């Protein structure tokens, strides 16, 4: 039996679509013409890796060339998804082989970080991905929303057409300039990912402008479908609410609350969102939080070098001893020195301040977990007295990480 790992060819895309459609039980799996056409249009085949046993495709994954922001800078980020295998070929290590190979490929492409969404965190933790952000969800009946503070002005809320996405994008860019974990979005991403123009219930966008006509916020949401009122009543979904000002924030919440046909609105938000402090009676809101992205450092040296400090005045030095069985090029002792807003990284033989796996480094790197919290959780070894405080300062971020996009 032979196992081959390589990018799929254009002629093999339909075969891969069948694996994906079966794995996620997509309704289109009896007719894959549209999915195949879309895949050929949107995803160059060299973004893929597939496994072949005796010539038959058994599994595949895709590495999307994304950019993720941290402390005001964009880092190249390999978005891994989907990851799927045929049931008769599962638990044979094919996906493990694809994940190992993907790390080499992403590193070669300068994708210093990688990230994915998954219902199987333990699978990916074996290969060095680790939980690196959380998503908060509010669920509330829109009729019960009353605000503690009134907006200073009503401004104007208007619905955008799909082609108007650049107006929302202008707001998004300002908002994400200092945000951590936000992805760079382009035309294809807005249309196909955020607005889901192909989906049965495409997304709507409402933009809020102040009295000068300046856009200051928007909300992207999916409404219930009238054809299936009972089923969809509960699933009004707010994918993203972005506001540059308090007036934009409060007006967009009022706008959402007027969607009174919905029994409940579910709103996905970052963990620092202040909705519970804004609503008059927080008992009407059910709040849940769950892990979101798992991140992986594909290239420790390059990632550390490219990561700006949160405080441009910081002067810090730290030596990390990193262990990485899956991506051995990351292993060793790394001396990190930050001064005058620049970061210097070099391999060293000197004694480390902290010892940790690349898996633990991923959530430290993007500010999801502080070094102090990681030590508390038993996830790293501390050798020097001041090491934790220095690492906390080194890996500090302007905001907790959050990515509204799914892929
Ligand atoms: C999840 C899925 C991709 C795993 O594929 P697979 O071919 O069984 O994976 P592998 O055999 O290469 O397993 C790699 C390792 O992960 C482990 N693993 C596999 N599936 C796992 C799961 N669901 N949860 C936890 N660990 C898992 C395996 O035991 C193996 O560990 P080992 O190397 O220590 O033995 C496959 O079951 C699938 O396609 N599921 C449906 C779609 C899906 O859920 N995709 C993932 C979305 S992120």
PDB file of C-alpha atoms and ligand atoms in Angstrom, residues 19 23-24 58-59 82-86 89-97 99-100 116-124 126-127, ligand 1:
ATOM      1  CA  UNK A  19     -15.084  14.005   0.519  1.00  0.00           C
ATOM      2  CA  UNK A  23     -17.915  14.665   5.804  1.00  0.00           C
ATOM      3  CA  UNK A  24     -20.178  17.647   6.548  1.00  0.00           C
ATOM      4  CA  UNK A  58      -8.522   9.643   0.998  1.00  0.00           C
ATOM      5  CA  UNK A  59      -8.332  13.076   2.660  1.00  0.00           C
ATOM      6  CA  UNK A  82     -11.564  22.282   5.567  1.00  0.00           C
ATOM      7  CA  UNK A  83      -9.804  19.184   6.925  1.00  0.00           C
ATOM      8  CA  UNK A  84     -11.675  16.060   5.863  1.00  0.00           C
ATOM      9  CA  UNK A  85     -11.145  12.376   5.229  1.00  0.00           C
ATOM     10  CA  UNK A  86     -13.311   9.556   3.917  1.00  0.00           C
ATOM     11  CA  UNK A  89      -9.846   5.795   5.579  1.00  0.00           C
ATOM     12  CA  UNK A  90     -10.136   7.487   8.977  1.00  0.00           C
ATOM     13  CA  UNK A  91      -7.800   6.704  11.905  1.00  0.00           C
ATOM     14  CA  UNK A  92      -5.058   5.633   9.519  1.00  0.00           C
ATOM     15  CA  UNK A  93      -2.928   8.727  10.096  1.00  0.00           C
ATOM     16  CA  UNK A  94      -3.620  10.324   6.698  1.00  0.00           C
ATOM     17  CA  UNK A  95      -4.839  13.617   8.157  1.00  0.00           C
ATOM     18  CA  UNK A  96      -1.918  13.616  10.599  1.00  0.00           C
ATOM     19  CA  UNK A  97       0.437  13.278   7.620  1.00  0.00           C
ATOM     20  CA  UNK A  99      -1.065  18.398   8.926  1.00  0.00           C
ATOM     21  CA  UNK A 100       2.665  17.688   9.312  1.00  0.00           C
ATOM     22  CA  UNK A 116      -8.271  26.797  12.294  1.00  0.00           C
ATOM     23  CA  UNK A 117     -11.739  26.204  13.707  1.00  0.00           C
ATOM     24  CA  UNK A 118     -12.542  22.713  14.866  1.00  0.00           C
ATOM     25  CA  UNK A 119     -14.895  20.562  16.933  1.00  0.00           C
ATOM     26  CA  UNK A 120     -11.874  18.264  17.610  1.00  0.00           C
ATOM     27  CA  UNK A 121      -9.303  20.345  19.536  1.00  0.00           C
ATOM     28  CA  UNK A 122      -7.454  17.271  20.838  1.00  0.00           C
ATOM     29  CA  UNK A 123      -6.687  16.155  17.295  1.00  0.00           C
ATOM     30  CA  UNK A 124      -4.930  19.414  16.426  1.00  0.00           C
ATOM     31  CA  UNK A 126      -1.267  16.724  18.999  1.00  0.00           C
ATOM     32  CA  UNK A 127       0.253  18.653  16.133  1.00  0.00           C
TER      33      UNK A 127
HETATM   34  C1  LIG B   1     -11.604  14.673  11.931  1.00  0.00           C
HETATM   35  C2  LIG B   1     -11.036  13.871  10.762  1.00  0.00           C
HETATM   36  C3  LIG B   1     -10.521  14.869   9.701  1.00  0.00           C
HETATM   37  C4  LIG B   1      -9.876  13.014  11.276  1.00  0.00           C
HETATM   38  O1  LIG B   1      -9.341  12.314  10.185  1.00  0.00           O
HETATM   39  P1  LIG B   1      -8.497  10.959  10.348  1.00  0.00           P
HETATM   40  O2  LIG B   1      -8.181  10.534   8.967  1.00  0.00           O
HETATM   41  O3  LIG B   1      -9.219   9.989  11.203  1.00  0.00           O
HETATM   42  O4  LIG B   1      -7.221  11.471  11.120  1.00  0.00           O
HETATM   43  P2  LIG B   1      -5.893  10.647  11.424  1.00  0.00           P
HETATM   44  O5  LIG B   1      -6.110   9.177  11.308  1.00  0.00           O
HETATM   45  O6  LIG B   1      -4.788  11.204  10.599  1.00  0.00           O
HETATM   46  O7  LIG B   1      -5.622  11.014  12.943  1.00  0.00           O
HETATM   47  C5  LIG B   1      -4.571  11.847  13.377  1.00  0.00           C
HETATM   48  C6  LIG B   1      -4.546  11.795  14.904  1.00  0.00           C
HETATM   49  O8  LIG B   1      -5.696  12.482  15.438  1.00  0.00           O
HETATM   50  C7  LIG B   1      -6.467  11.592  16.234  1.00  0.00           C
HETATM   51  N1  LIG B   1      -7.890  11.863  15.934  1.00  0.00           N
HETATM   52  C8  LIG B   1      -8.540  11.589  14.810  1.00  0.00           C
HETATM   53  N2  LIG B   1      -9.804  12.029  14.891  1.00  0.00           N
HETATM   54  C9  LIG B   1      -9.941  12.600  16.078  1.00  0.00           C
HETATM   55  C10 LIG B   1     -11.026  13.231  16.740  1.00  0.00           C
HETATM   56  N3  LIG B   1     -12.224  13.372  16.168  1.00  0.00           N
HETATM   57  N4  LIG B   1     -10.816  13.711  17.977  1.00  0.00           N
HETATM   58  C11 LIG B   1      -9.602  13.561  18.570  1.00  0.00           C
HETATM   59  N5  LIG B   1      -8.549  12.962  18.000  1.00  0.00           N
HETATM   60  C12 LIG B   1      -8.713  12.488  16.762  1.00  0.00           C
HETATM   61  C13 LIG B   1      -6.062  10.208  15.802  1.00  0.00           C
HETATM   62  O9  LIG B   1      -6.243   9.266  16.830  1.00  0.00           O
HETATM   63  C14 LIG B   1      -4.600  10.407  15.467  1.00  0.00           C
HETATM   64  O10 LIG B   1      -3.805  10.458  16.644  1.00  0.00           O
HETATM   65  P3  LIG B   1      -2.440   9.612  16.794  1.00  0.00           P
HETATM   66  O11 LIG B   1      -1.558  10.127  15.688  1.00  0.00           O
HETATM   67  O12 LIG B   1      -1.958   9.936  18.149  1.00  0.00           O
HETATM   68  O13 LIG B   1      -2.861   8.195  16.576  1.00  0.00           O
HETATM   69  C15 LIG B   1     -12.093  12.940  10.133  1.00  0.00           C
HETATM   70  O14 LIG B   1     -12.603  12.117  11.158  1.00  0.00           O
HETATM   71  C16 LIG B   1     -13.226  13.665   9.437  1.00  0.00           C
HETATM   72  O15 LIG B   1     -13.143  13.940   8.236  1.00  0.00           O
HETATM   73  N6  LIG B   1     -14.317  13.965  10.173  1.00  0.00           N
HETATM   74  C17 LIG B   1     -15.485  14.650   9.625  1.00  0.00           C
HETATM   75  C18 LIG B   1     -15.165  16.091   9.248  1.00  0.00           C
HETATM   76  C19 LIG B   1     -14.488  16.837  10.360  1.00  0.00           C
HETATM   77  O16 LIG B   1     -14.898  16.794  11.506  1.00  0.00           O
HETATM   78  N7  LIG B   1     -13.419  17.566   9.981  1.00  0.00           N
HETATM   79  C20 LIG B   1     -12.620  18.328  10.898  1.00  0.00           C
HETATM   80  C21 LIG B   1     -13.115  19.712  10.941  1.00  0.00           C
HETATM   81  S1  LIG B   1     -11.869  20.674  11.748  1.00  0.00           S
END
